[in-house]
mmCIF file of C-alpha atoms and ligand atoms in Angstrom:
data_model
loop_
_atom_site.group_PDB
_atom_site.id
_atom_site.type_symbol
_atom_site.label_atom_id
_atom_site.label_comp_id
_atom_site.label_asym_id
_atom_site.label_seq_id
_atom_site.Cartn_x
_atom_site.Cartn_y
_atom_site.Cartn_z
ATOM 1 C CA UNK A 1 1.698 -0.335 -27.936
ATOM 2 C CA UNK A 2 -0.902 -1.562 -25.149
ATOM 3 C CA UNK A 3 -1.033 0.853 -22.170
ATOM 4 C CA UNK A 4 -2.853 0.386 -19.022
ATOM 5 C CA UNK A 5 -3.864 3.423 -17.231
ATOM 6 C CA UNK A 6 -4.860 3.502 -13.601
ATOM 7 C CA UNK A 7 -6.908 6.542 -12.157
ATOM 8 C CA UNK A 8 -7.109 6.672 -8.233
ATOM 9 C CA UNK A 9 -10.052 8.070 -6.329
ATOM 10 C CA UNK A 10 -8.970 11.672 -6.480
ATOM 11 C CA UNK A 11 -8.808 11.678 -10.318
ATOM 12 C CA UNK A 12 -12.329 10.401 -10.612
ATOM 13 C CA UNK A 13 -13.614 12.286 -7.602
ATOM 14 C CA UNK A 14 -16.265 14.322 -9.372
ATOM 15 C CA UNK A 15 -17.938 14.491 -12.829
ATOM 16 C CA UNK A 16 -15.488 17.258 -14.171
ATOM 17 C CA UNK A 17 -12.841 14.836 -12.948
ATOM 18 C CA UNK A 18 -14.136 11.918 -14.645
ATOM 19 C CA UNK A 19 -14.195 14.374 -17.967
ATOM 20 C CA UNK A 20 -10.539 15.189 -17.410
ATOM 21 C CA UNK A 21 -9.546 11.350 -17.202
ATOM 22 C CA UNK A 22 -11.804 10.888 -20.426
ATOM 23 C CA UNK A 23 -9.527 13.739 -22.097
ATOM 24 C CA UNK A 24 -6.322 11.993 -21.017
ATOM 25 C CA UNK A 25 -7.360 8.559 -22.418
ATOM 26 C CA UNK A 26 -8.375 10.306 -25.427
ATOM 27 C CA UNK A 27 -4.876 11.674 -25.918
ATOM 28 C CA UNK A 28 -3.121 8.498 -25.316
ATOM 29 C CA UNK A 29 -5.704 6.543 -27.623
ATOM 30 C CA UNK A 30 -5.106 9.443 -30.389
ATOM 31 C CA UNK A 31 -1.419 8.648 -30.316
ATOM 32 C CA UNK A 32 -2.307 5.324 -31.954
ATOM 33 C CA UNK A 33 -2.225 2.972 -28.535
ATOM 34 C CA UNK A 34 -4.696 0.649 -27.204
ATOM 35 C CA UNK A 35 -5.771 1.501 -23.755
ATOM 36 C CA UNK A 36 -7.333 -0.272 -20.800
ATOM 37 C CA UNK A 37 -8.351 1.994 -18.147
ATOM 38 C CA UNK A 38 -8.588 0.757 -14.520
ATOM 39 C CA UNK A 39 -10.461 2.913 -11.938
ATOM 40 C CA UNK A 40 -11.080 3.330 -8.310
ATOM 41 C CA UNK A 41 -14.282 4.548 -6.631
ATOM 42 C CA UNK A 42 -14.725 8.430 -6.409
ATOM 43 C CA UNK A 43 -12.551 9.806 -3.439
ATOM 44 C CA UNK A 44 -13.995 9.044 0.012
ATOM 45 C CA UNK A 45 -16.441 6.481 -1.402
ATOM 46 C CA UNK A 46 -15.016 3.121 0.009
ATOM 47 C CA UNK A 47 -14.600 4.848 3.486
ATOM 48 C CA UNK A 48 -18.137 6.068 3.243
ATOM 49 C CA UNK A 49 -19.114 2.530 2.509
ATOM 50 C CA UNK A 50 -17.164 1.210 5.414
ATOM 51 C CA UNK A 51 -18.495 3.552 8.011
ATOM 52 C CA UNK A 52 -22.005 2.525 6.786
ATOM 53 C CA UNK A 53 -21.357 -0.989 7.472
ATOM 54 C CA UNK A 54 -19.777 -0.134 11.109
ATOM 55 C CA UNK A 55 -22.982 1.649 11.871
ATOM 56 C CA UNK A 56 -24.571 -1.562 11.853
ATOM 57 C CA UNK A 57 -22.026 -3.732 13.140
ATOM 58 C CA UNK A 58 -18.197 -3.805 14.550
ATOM 59 C CA UNK A 59 -17.037 -6.883 12.404
ATOM 60 C CA UNK A 60 -19.480 -7.081 9.420
ATOM 61 C CA UNK A 61 -19.530 -10.446 7.574
ATOM 62 C CA UNK A 62 -16.612 -10.078 5.002
ATOM 63 C CA UNK A 63 -18.471 -11.756 2.273
ATOM 64 C CA UNK A 64 -21.255 -8.995 2.443
ATOM 65 C CA UNK A 65 -18.526 -6.272 3.181
ATOM 66 C CA UNK A 66 -17.135 -7.129 -0.191
ATOM 67 C CA UNK A 67 -20.399 -7.000 -1.987
ATOM 68 C CA UNK A 68 -21.015 -3.507 -0.487
ATOM 69 C CA UNK A 69 -17.354 -2.083 -1.162
ATOM 70 C CA UNK A 70 -17.293 -3.361 -4.858
ATOM 71 C CA UNK A 71 -20.099 -1.214 -5.601
ATOM 72 C CA UNK A 72 -18.070 2.156 -5.573
ATOM 73 C CA UNK A 73 -15.891 1.199 -8.541
ATOM 74 C CA UNK A 74 -19.163 0.094 -10.542
ATOM 75 C CA UNK A 75 -20.199 3.751 -10.424
ATOM 76 C CA UNK A 76 -16.909 5.122 -11.814
ATOM 77 C CA UNK A 77 -16.579 2.529 -14.777
ATOM 78 C CA UNK A 78 -19.951 3.214 -15.971
ATOM 79 C CA UNK A 79 -19.523 6.878 -15.681
ATOM 80 C CA UNK A 80 -16.084 6.909 -17.376
ATOM 81 C CA UNK A 81 -17.339 4.747 -20.206
ATOM 82 C CA UNK A 82 -20.236 7.407 -20.643
ATOM 83 C CA UNK A 83 -17.732 10.165 -20.764
ATOM 84 C CA UNK A 84 -15.727 8.341 -23.428
ATOM 85 C CA UNK A 85 -18.695 7.680 -25.375
ATOM 86 C CA UNK A 86 -19.918 11.343 -25.079
ATOM 87 C CA UNK A 87 -16.625 12.262 -26.800
ATOM 88 C CA UNK A 88 -17.040 9.740 -29.475
ATOM 89 C CA UNK A 89 -14.750 7.296 -28.278
ATOM 90 C CA UNK A 90 -16.074 3.572 -28.247
ATOM 91 C CA UNK A 91 -15.734 2.290 -24.698
ATOM 92 C CA UNK A 92 -17.021 -0.480 -22.601
ATOM 93 C CA UNK A 93 -17.214 -0.670 -18.778
ATOM 94 C CA UNK A 94 -16.376 -4.114 -16.952
ATOM 95 C CA UNK A 95 -16.804 -5.390 -13.502
ATOM 96 C CA UNK A 96 -13.876 -7.819 -12.089
ATOM 97 C CA UNK A 97 -16.146 -10.629 -12.844
ATOM 98 C CA UNK A 98 -16.666 -9.904 -16.294
ATOM 99 C CA UNK A 99 -13.028 -9.712 -17.224
ATOM 100 C CA UNK A 100 -12.239 -12.739 -15.407
ATOM 101 C CA UNK A 101 -10.275 -11.528 -12.329
ATOM 102 C CA UNK A 102 -10.176 -14.804 -10.302
ATOM 103 C CA UNK A 103 -9.095 -14.588 -6.757
ATOM 104 C CA UNK A 104 -9.230 -16.868 -3.515
ATOM 105 C CA UNK A 105 -11.994 -16.349 -1.261
ATOM 106 C CA UNK A 106 -9.938 -14.335 1.565
ATOM 107 C CA UNK A 107 -12.671 -11.746 1.504
ATOM 108 C CA UNK A 108 -11.567 -8.105 2.092
ATOM 109 C CA UNK A 109 -8.071 -8.969 0.929
ATOM 110 C CA UNK A 110 -8.300 -11.504 -1.809
ATOM 111 C CA UNK A 111 -5.165 -12.666 -3.725
ATOM 112 C CA UNK A 112 -5.525 -12.512 -7.346
ATOM 113 C CA UNK A 113 -4.994 -16.104 -8.878
ATOM 114 C CA UNK A 114 -5.378 -15.378 -12.612
ATOM 115 C CA UNK A 115 -6.592 -12.821 -14.955
ATOM 116 C CA UNK A 116 -8.465 -14.581 -18.016
ATOM 117 C CA UNK A 117 -9.098 -11.097 -19.774
ATOM 118 C CA UNK A 118 -11.040 -12.668 -22.608
ATOM 119 C CA UNK A 119 -13.432 -9.858 -22.912
ATOM 120 C CA UNK A 120 -10.706 -7.175 -22.495
ATOM 121 C CA UNK A 121 -9.210 -8.755 -25.770
ATOM 122 C CA UNK A 122 -12.349 -8.693 -27.536
ATOM 123 C CA UNK A 123 -13.097 -5.051 -26.633
ATOM 124 C CA UNK A 124 -9.552 -4.131 -27.707
ATOM 125 C CA UNK A 125 -9.731 -5.934 -30.905
ATOM 126 C CA UNK A 126 -12.937 -4.213 -31.481
ATOM 127 C CA UNK A 127 -10.985 -0.891 -31.286
ATOM 128 C CA UNK A 128 -12.693 0.200 -28.092
ATOM 129 C CA UNK A 129 -11.280 1.443 -24.772
ATOM 130 C CA UNK A 130 -12.047 -1.248 -21.842
ATOM 131 C CA UNK A 131 -12.877 0.417 -18.654
ATOM 132 C CA UNK A 132 -12.298 -1.956 -15.866
ATOM 133 C CA UNK A 133 -13.219 -1.944 -12.139
ATOM 134 C CA UNK A 134 -10.341 -1.806 -9.630
ATOM 135 C CA UNK A 135 -10.142 -3.610 -6.463
ATOM 136 C CA UNK A 136 -12.722 -6.267 -7.247
ATOM 137 C CA UNK A 137 -12.730 -9.982 -8.340
ATOM 138 C CA UNK A 138 -14.476 -13.017 -8.234
ATOM 139 C CA UNK A 139 -13.951 -16.114 -6.032
ATOM 140 C CA UNK A 140 -14.366 -19.701 -7.151
ATOM 141 C CA UNK A 141 -17.594 -19.872 -5.293
ATOM 142 C CA UNK A 142 -18.719 -16.929 -7.570
ATOM 143 C CA UNK A 143 -18.610 -14.583 -4.796
ATOM 144 C CA UNK A 144 -17.350 -10.788 -5.334
ATOM 145 C CA UNK A 145 -14.281 -10.369 -3.359
ATOM 146 C CA UNK A 146 -12.039 -7.345 -2.829
ATOM 147 C CA UNK A 147 -8.379 -7.214 -3.006
ATOM 148 C CA UNK A 148 -7.627 -4.981 0.017
ATOM 149 C CA UNK A 149 -7.481 -1.187 0.383
ATOM 150 C CA UNK A 150 -5.836 0.469 -2.416
ATOM 151 C CA UNK A 151 -6.505 -2.723 -4.551
ATOM 152 C CA UNK A 152 -7.077 -0.948 -7.928
ATOM 153 C CA UNK A 153 -3.375 -0.468 -8.173
ATOM 154 C CA UNK A 154 -2.959 -4.545 -8.055
ATOM 155 C CA UNK A 155 -5.750 -4.704 -10.829
ATOM 156 C CA UNK A 156 -3.894 -2.473 -13.111
ATOM 157 C CA UNK A 157 -0.730 -4.217 -12.719
ATOM 158 C CA UNK A 158 -2.530 -7.665 -12.932
ATOM 159 C CA UNK A 159 -4.203 -6.582 -16.117
ATOM 160 C CA UNK A 160 -1.077 -5.351 -17.381
ATOM 161 C CA UNK A 161 0.713 -8.388 -16.937
ATOM 162 C CA UNK A 162 -2.095 -10.667 -18.035
ATOM 163 C CA UNK A 163 -2.297 -8.614 -21.473
ATOM 164 C CA UNK A 164 1.388 -8.215 -21.693
ATOM 165 C CA UNK A 165 1.090 -4.477 -21.875
ATOM 166 C CA UNK A 166 3.958 -2.432 -22.620
ATOM 167 C CA UNK A 167 3.341 -0.203 -19.746
ATOM 168 C CA UNK A 168 1.125 0.488 -16.595
ATOM 169 C CA UNK A 169 0.835 4.051 -15.712
ATOM 170 C CA UNK A 170 -0.697 4.849 -12.282
ATOM 171 C CA UNK A 171 -2.092 8.329 -12.304
ATOM 172 C CA UNK A 172 -2.836 9.602 -8.730
ATOM 173 C CA UNK A 173 -2.892 13.150 -6.713
ATOM 174 C CA UNK A 174 1.015 13.155 -6.404
ATOM 175 C CA UNK A 175 3.253 13.527 -9.397
ATOM 176 C CA UNK A 176 5.673 10.826 -8.378
ATOM 177 C CA UNK A 177 7.655 9.118 -5.617
ATOM 178 C CA UNK A 178 9.361 11.596 -3.263
ATOM 179 C CA UNK A 179 12.377 11.486 -0.894
ATOM 180 C CA UNK A 180 9.758 12.000 1.764
ATOM 181 C CA UNK A 181 6.177 13.132 2.165
ATOM 182 C CA UNK A 182 6.239 16.679 0.613
ATOM 183 C CA UNK A 183 3.399 17.612 3.007
ATOM 184 C CA UNK A 184 5.902 17.164 5.855
ATOM 185 C CA UNK A 185 9.163 17.901 4.297
ATOM 186 C CA UNK A 186 8.553 20.945 1.986
ATOM 187 C CA UNK A 187 12.177 20.410 0.224
ATOM 188 C CA UNK A 188 11.448 16.730 -0.784
ATOM 189 C CA UNK A 189 12.658 15.913 -3.900
ATOM 190 C CA UNK A 190 10.805 13.898 -6.659
ATOM 191 C CA UNK A 191 12.813 10.756 -7.669
ATOM 192 C CA UNK A 192 12.993 10.010 -11.344
ATOM 193 C CA UNK A 193 13.635 6.532 -11.153
ATOM 194 C CA UNK A 194 13.525 3.884 -7.958
ATOM 195 C CA UNK A 195 14.000 0.187 -7.860
ATOM 196 C CA UNK A 196 11.139 -2.191 -7.402
ATOM 197 C CA UNK A 197 12.631 -3.348 -4.253
ATOM 198 C CA UNK A 198 12.742 0.307 -2.763
ATOM 199 C CA UNK A 199 9.376 0.885 -3.675
ATOM 200 C CA UNK A 200 8.191 -2.381 -2.348
ATOM 201 C CA UNK A 201 9.668 -1.388 0.907
ATOM 202 C CA UNK A 202 8.351 2.279 0.788
ATOM 203 C CA UNK A 203 4.765 1.127 -0.291
ATOM 204 C CA UNK A 204 4.765 -1.285 2.629
ATOM 205 C CA UNK A 205 6.038 1.080 4.869
ATOM 206 C CA UNK A 206 3.210 3.467 4.399
ATOM 207 C CA UNK A 207 4.069 5.732 1.661
ATOM 208 C CA UNK A 208 0.553 5.587 -0.069
ATOM 209 C CA UNK A 209 1.712 6.154 -3.444
ATOM 210 C CA UNK A 210 1.201 2.931 -4.359
ATOM 211 C CA UNK A 211 -0.489 -0.372 -2.821
ATOM 212 C CA UNK A 212 2.323 -2.783 -1.670
ATOM 213 C CA UNK A 213 0.945 -5.900 -3.334
ATOM 214 C CA UNK A 214 0.697 -4.071 -6.600
ATOM 215 C CA UNK A 215 4.625 -3.572 -6.428
ATOM 216 C CA UNK A 216 5.404 -6.980 -5.501
ATOM 217 C CA UNK A 217 3.163 -8.251 -8.561
ATOM 218 C CA UNK A 218 4.901 -5.951 -10.819
ATOM 219 C CA UNK A 219 8.368 -6.986 -9.712
ATOM 220 C CA UNK A 220 7.632 -10.593 -10.094
ATOM 221 C CA UNK A 221 6.126 -10.129 -13.616
ATOM 222 C CA UNK A 222 8.400 -7.267 -14.574
ATOM 223 C CA UNK A 223 5.686 -4.997 -15.489
ATOM 224 C CA UNK A 224 7.266 -1.319 -16.066
ATOM 225 C CA UNK A 225 5.394 0.980 -13.837
ATOM 226 C CA UNK A 226 4.936 4.696 -13.862
ATOM 227 C CA UNK A 227 3.653 6.927 -11.250
ATOM 228 C CA UNK A 228 2.442 10.345 -12.606
ATOM 229 C CA UNK A 229 -0.147 13.026 -11.598
ATOM 230 C CA UNK A 230 -3.568 13.158 -13.439
ATOM 231 C CA UNK A 231 -3.590 16.944 -12.972
ATOM 232 C CA UNK A 232 -0.232 17.683 -14.640
ATOM 233 C CA UNK A 233 1.880 17.021 -17.687
ATOM 234 C CA UNK A 234 4.976 16.532 -15.632
ATOM 235 C CA UNK A 235 7.126 13.276 -15.897
ATOM 236 C CA UNK A 236 6.449 11.037 -13.040
ATOM 237 C CA UNK A 237 8.654 8.350 -11.263
ATOM 238 C CA UNK A 238 9.584 5.113 -13.220
ATOM 239 C CA UNK A 239 9.551 2.284 -11.061
ATOM 240 C CA UNK A 240 12.296 -0.376 -12.678
ATOM 241 C CA UNK A 241 14.920 -2.766 -11.763
ATOM 242 C CA UNK A 242 17.804 -1.861 -9.879
ATOM 243 C CA UNK A 243 21.169 -0.264 -11.261
ATOM 244 C CA UNK A 244 24.663 0.851 -10.103
ATOM 245 C CA UNK A 245 23.483 4.358 -9.919
ATOM 246 C CA UNK A 246 20.883 3.808 -7.392
ATOM 247 C CA UNK A 247 23.264 2.195 -4.966
ATOM 248 C CA UNK A 248 25.387 5.379 -4.606
ATOM 249 C CA UNK A 249 23.387 6.899 -1.938
ATOM 250 C CA UNK A 250 22.836 5.050 1.180
ATOM 251 C CA UNK A 251 19.225 6.097 1.855
ATOM 252 C CA UNK A 252 16.757 7.010 -0.977
ATOM 253 C CA UNK A 253 13.758 7.797 0.976
ATOM 254 C CA UNK A 254 12.095 8.383 4.275
ATOM 255 C CA UNK A 255 8.723 7.138 5.040
ATOM 256 C CA UNK A 256 6.326 7.048 7.996
ATOM 257 C CA UNK A 257 3.227 4.942 8.692
ATOM 258 C CA UNK A 258 0.578 5.810 11.360
ATOM 259 C CA UNK A 259 -1.566 2.820 10.820
ATOM 260 C CA UNK A 260 0.139 0.687 13.142
ATOM 261 C CA UNK A 261 -0.771 -0.391 16.722
ATOM 262 C CA UNK A 262 1.462 -2.216 19.206
ATOM 263 C CA UNK A 263 0.140 -5.219 21.323
ATOM 264 C CA UNK A 264 2.295 -6.223 24.334
ATOM 265 C CA UNK A 265 1.776 -9.435 25.946
ATOM 266 C CA UNK A 266 3.221 -9.198 29.692
ATOM 267 C CA UNK A 267 4.763 -12.085 31.479
ATOM 268 C CA UNK A 268 3.914 -14.938 29.085
ATOM 269 C CA UNK A 269 5.495 -18.180 30.287
ATOM 270 C CA UNK A 270 8.835 -18.732 28.502
ATOM 271 C CA UNK A 271 8.617 -22.348 26.997
ATOM 272 C CA UNK A 272 8.622 -23.820 23.677
ATOM 273 C CA UNK A 273 5.289 -23.417 21.720
ATOM 274 C CA UNK A 274 4.011 -20.446 23.441
ATOM 275 C CA UNK A 275 4.874 -17.837 20.488
ATOM 276 C CA UNK A 276 3.769 -20.294 17.845
ATOM 277 C CA UNK A 277 0.340 -20.465 19.704
ATOM 278 C CA UNK A 278 -0.019 -16.769 19.852
ATOM 279 C CA UNK A 279 1.009 -15.959 16.280
ATOM 280 C CA UNK A 280 -0.649 -18.906 14.726
ATOM 281 C CA UNK A 281 -3.781 -17.428 15.779
ATOM 282 C CA UNK A 282 -3.199 -13.944 14.419
ATOM 283 C CA UNK A 283 -1.854 -15.158 11.177
ATOM 284 C CA UNK A 284 -4.737 -17.709 10.802
ATOM 285 C CA UNK A 285 -6.947 -14.570 10.780
ATOM 286 C CA UNK A 286 -4.651 -13.111 8.059
ATOM 287 C CA UNK A 287 -3.726 -10.307 10.174
ATOM 288 C CA UNK A 288 -0.196 -9.007 8.913
ATOM 289 C CA UNK A 289 2.337 -8.580 11.828
ATOM 290 C CA UNK A 290 5.009 -6.280 11.247
ATOM 291 C CA UNK A 291 7.465 -6.146 13.953
ATOM 292 C CA UNK A 292 7.888 -8.610 16.762
ATOM 293 C CA UNK A 293 10.164 -8.387 19.861
ATOM 294 C CA UNK A 294 10.669 -10.747 22.445
ATOM 295 C CA UNK A 295 12.442 -9.414 25.856
ATOM 296 C CA UNK A 296 14.847 -11.264 27.951
ATOM 297 C CA UNK A 297 13.257 -13.960 30.222
ATOM 298 C CA UNK A 298 12.726 -13.243 33.986
ATOM 299 C CA UNK A 299 11.654 -15.964 36.435
ATOM 300 C CA UNK A 300 10.339 -18.075 33.495
ATOM 301 C CA UNK A 301 8.211 -15.376 31.754
ATOM 302 C CA UNK A 302 9.022 -13.088 28.929
ATOM 303 C CA UNK A 303 7.222 -9.907 27.442
ATOM 304 C CA UNK A 304 6.324 -10.216 23.929
ATOM 305 C CA UNK A 305 5.477 -7.219 21.660
ATOM 306 C CA UNK A 306 4.196 -6.959 18.082
ATOM 307 C CA UNK A 307 2.562 -4.465 15.641
ATOM 308 C CA UNK A 308 -0.293 -5.081 13.666
ATOM 309 C CA UNK A 309 -2.601 -2.895 11.300
ATOM 310 C CA UNK A 310 -4.750 -0.375 13.511
ATOM 311 C CA UNK A 311 -7.711 -1.576 11.406
ATOM 312 C CA UNK A 312 -7.112 -5.254 12.671
ATOM 313 C CA UNK A 313 -6.628 -4.098 16.293
ATOM 314 C CA UNK A 314 -10.003 -5.149 17.490
ATOM 315 C CA UNK A 315 -9.914 -8.534 15.849
ATOM 316 C CA UNK A 316 -6.281 -9.250 17.306
ATOM 317 C CA UNK A 317 -7.364 -8.179 20.642
ATOM 318 C CA UNK A 318 -10.340 -10.745 20.548
ATOM 319 C CA UNK A 319 -8.110 -13.453 19.407
ATOM 320 C CA UNK A 320 -5.805 -12.812 22.122
ATOM 321 C CA UNK A 321 -8.687 -12.771 24.730
ATOM 322 C CA UNK A 322 -9.287 -16.502 23.412
ATOM 323 C CA UNK A 323 -5.832 -17.559 24.123
ATOM 324 C CA UNK A 324 -4.764 -19.049 27.507
ATOM 325 C CA UNK A 325 -1.415 -20.578 28.197
ATOM 326 C CA UNK A 326 -1.085 -22.919 31.003
ATOM 327 C CA UNK A 327 -4.608 -22.419 31.956
ATOM 328 C CA UNK A 328 -4.041 -18.653 32.328
ATOM 329 C CA UNK A 329 -5.379 -15.786 30.031
ATOM 330 C CA UNK A 330 -2.906 -13.451 28.600
ATOM 331 C CA UNK A 331 -2.119 -10.099 29.908
ATOM 332 C CA UNK A 332 -2.590 -7.947 26.999
ATOM 333 C CA UNK A 333 -1.531 -4.223 26.686
ATOM 334 C CA UNK A 334 -2.443 -2.245 23.651
ATOM 335 C CA UNK A 335 -0.864 1.217 22.171
ATOM 336 C CA UNK A 336 -2.431 2.747 19.471
ATOM 337 C CA UNK A 337 -0.440 6.211 19.322
ATOM 338 C CA UNK A 338 2.383 4.793 17.688
ATOM 339 C CA UNK A 339 4.030 5.606 14.404
ATOM 340 C CA UNK A 340 6.896 3.767 12.499
ATOM 341 C CA UNK A 341 9.486 5.826 10.743
ATOM 342 C CA UNK A 342 11.818 4.324 8.287
ATOM 343 C CA UNK A 343 14.670 4.927 5.913
ATOM 344 C CA UNK A 344 14.858 2.914 2.798
ATOM 345 C CA UNK A 345 17.848 2.528 0.097
ATOM 346 C CA UNK A 346 19.586 -0.192 -1.784
ATOM 347 C CA UNK A 347 22.656 1.395 -0.993
ATOM 348 C CA UNK A 348 22.347 0.154 2.441
ATOM 349 C CA UNK A 349 23.736 -3.188 1.091
ATOM 350 C CA UNK A 350 27.087 -1.340 0.710
ATOM 351 C CA UNK A 351 27.297 1.498 3.100
ATOM 352 C CA UNK A 352 27.634 0.857 6.859
ATOM 353 C CA UNK A 353 26.651 2.833 9.887
ATOM 354 C CA UNK A 354 23.200 3.757 8.535
ATOM 355 C CA UNK A 355 21.510 2.541 11.632
ATOM 356 C CA UNK A 356 23.861 4.564 14.067
ATOM 357 C CA UNK A 357 23.113 7.636 11.946
ATOM 358 C CA UNK A 358 19.394 7.277 12.062
ATOM 359 C CA UNK A 359 19.583 6.611 16.021
ATOM 360 C CA UNK A 360 21.747 9.761 16.325
ATOM 361 C CA UNK A 361 19.228 12.016 14.257
ATOM 362 C CA UNK A 362 16.321 10.771 16.356
ATOM 363 C CA UNK A 363 18.328 11.160 19.810
ATOM 364 C CA UNK A 364 19.130 14.816 18.787
ATOM 365 C CA UNK A 365 15.700 15.669 18.577
ATOM 366 C CA UNK A 366 14.957 13.779 21.861
ATOM 367 C CA UNK A 367 12.738 11.100 20.126
ATOM 368 C CA UNK A 368 12.516 7.862 22.259
ATOM 369 C CA UNK A 369 12.761 4.646 20.194
ATOM 370 C CA UNK A 370 10.256 1.922 21.309
ATOM 371 C CA UNK A 371 11.064 -0.852 18.660
ATOM 372 C CA UNK A 372 13.575 -1.367 16.031
ATOM 373 C CA UNK A 373 13.514 -3.619 12.876
ATOM 374 C CA UNK A 374 15.742 -3.788 10.059
ATOM 375 C CA UNK A 375 15.996 -5.490 6.622
ATOM 376 C CA UNK A 376 18.844 -5.488 4.001
ATOM 377 C CA UNK A 377 17.507 -2.251 2.481
ATOM 378 C CA UNK A 378 15.448 -0.540 5.264
ATOM 379 C CA UNK A 379 15.589 0.414 9.132
ATOM 380 C CA UNK A 380 12.247 1.174 10.989
ATOM 381 C CA UNK A 381 11.875 2.707 14.448
ATOM 382 C CA UNK A 382 8.609 2.908 16.214
ATOM 383 C CA UNK A 383 8.122 6.152 18.053
ATOM 384 C CA UNK A 384 5.390 7.874 19.748
ATOM 385 C CA UNK A 385 3.236 9.216 17.098
ATOM 386 C CA UNK A 386 3.321 12.752 18.311
ATOM 387 C CA UNK A 387 6.785 13.027 16.928
ATOM 388 C CA UNK A 388 6.242 11.538 13.475
ATOM 389 C CA UNK A 389 6.718 14.642 11.666
ATOM 390 C CA UNK A 390 9.712 15.865 13.741
ATOM 391 C CA UNK A 391 11.404 12.396 13.072
ATOM 392 C CA UNK A 392 10.602 12.457 9.162
ATOM 393 C CA UNK A 393 12.310 15.935 8.778
ATOM 394 C CA UNK A 394 15.192 15.079 11.285
ATOM 395 C CA UNK A 395 15.901 11.906 9.099
ATOM 396 C CA UNK A 396 15.590 13.578 5.713
ATOM 397 C CA UNK A 397 17.999 16.252 6.793
ATOM 398 C CA UNK A 398 20.299 13.879 8.466
ATOM 399 C CA UNK A 399 20.630 11.677 5.128
ATOM 400 C CA UNK A 400 21.068 14.771 3.036
ATOM 401 C CA UNK A 401 18.119 13.932 1.077
ATOM 402 C CA UNK A 402 17.135 17.289 -0.100
ATOM 403 C CA UNK A 403 20.233 17.629 -2.427
ATOM 404 C CA UNK A 404 23.535 19.456 -1.868
ATOM 405 C CA UNK A 405 22.319 22.951 -1.435
ATOM 406 C CA UNK A 406 19.152 22.356 0.613
ATOM 407 C CA UNK A 407 18.273 20.637 3.665
ATOM 408 C CA UNK A 408 20.126 21.436 6.939
ATOM 409 C CA UNK A 409 18.889 24.926 6.774
ATOM 410 C CA UNK A 410 15.147 24.796 7.360
HETATM 411 N N1 LIG B 501 -11.597 2.141 -3.794
HETATM 412 C C1 LIG B 501 -10.589 1.303 -3.160
HETATM 413 C C2 LIG B 501 -10.124 1.874 -1.759
HETATM 414 O O1 LIG B 501 -10.362 2.997 -1.515
HETATM 415 C C3 LIG B 501 -9.518 0.738 -3.946
HETATM 416 C C4 LIG B 501 -8.743 1.655 -4.478
HETATM 417 O O2 LIG B 501 -8.939 2.769 -4.343
HETATM 418 O O3 LIG B 501 -7.660 1.489 -5.067
HETATM 419 O O4 LIG B 501 -9.274 1.404 -1.211
HETATM 420 MG MG1 MG B 502 -5.606 4.375 -4.163
#
């Protein structure tokens, strides 16, 4: 079999851990499999690099930012290849460019267009382990690009798809996907299996287990994914296509996201073209808007609220400052202390009353809802950040996720 293994930042956080990864790679290889390993930068390294850039300027040029950020993964691929060689395992390290990870030129959030993988195939054919730098690619202009934070997951899935690997194992510091963040809900349960779609919602809603785009990519190319811990030998969570059993519960998991910020534009003139003008600016800057609410119109004006990633807030603010409607600047207010809590489940398609149950659970704990959004398999509420943990626990209990004999008591 051909197996792609991906190790995150904590798993390669220091030399001892890199040795541990080498041992794991060796174990799989010793079973007769071909192995491609994708690694992240050492834990905290990408943040450190971002911090350095921000000491110089608030909005660093994205092209140079990518050059800077891509260095973290260069360190870990070289060290891991050395650790493998030191154990007598032939290995070669490759940057994104060397294995042909071709992307568009949206620096800091580039999309993979193609993975040629020629050198990978050669390397595997020669009986070596290929060690690939996650998170980076190369644009048509031959500039280094990065794939967005957490992008090494995407590298792993894209490489697995390109090589038609039998499995893509994502090793991380948690041993699977849980019904809620176990740091908040102590009796959260590990799921054996979860559908691509649910995982996609959980990922995009802030469960930091897998990067959202990697799940989308895996779903489109039907890459069998497994999330497991690099520190234990427990089975992980399999991310697969949906089946009947998964639909039996209305809700499979509760998640939260503290990385959003809310922008409200007060009293914008209520006529055609205004929303388009505002949101084209934001999407033109490739900022992902999550929720949008427009209120009832009063005296020809209306309020529009929307959420953006906190990391993009200062840029979004700048963009808003450049807009004028009917020759007047926008009246913009920003709230950073918000959080989004969500319940997710493919079972919502066939169960009714989930929203009511969610609002009821929040109300019982006197948590005010600021914004609501729904999709076929998810309901999200924006609340004050202060109540995040309380809300997650309340929802986990309300939907009985701890299993028949736990929960409620707490
Ligand atoms: N090192 C990058 C980050 O911290 C990519 C990754 O870890 O997946 O976002
Ligand atoms: Mg990661």
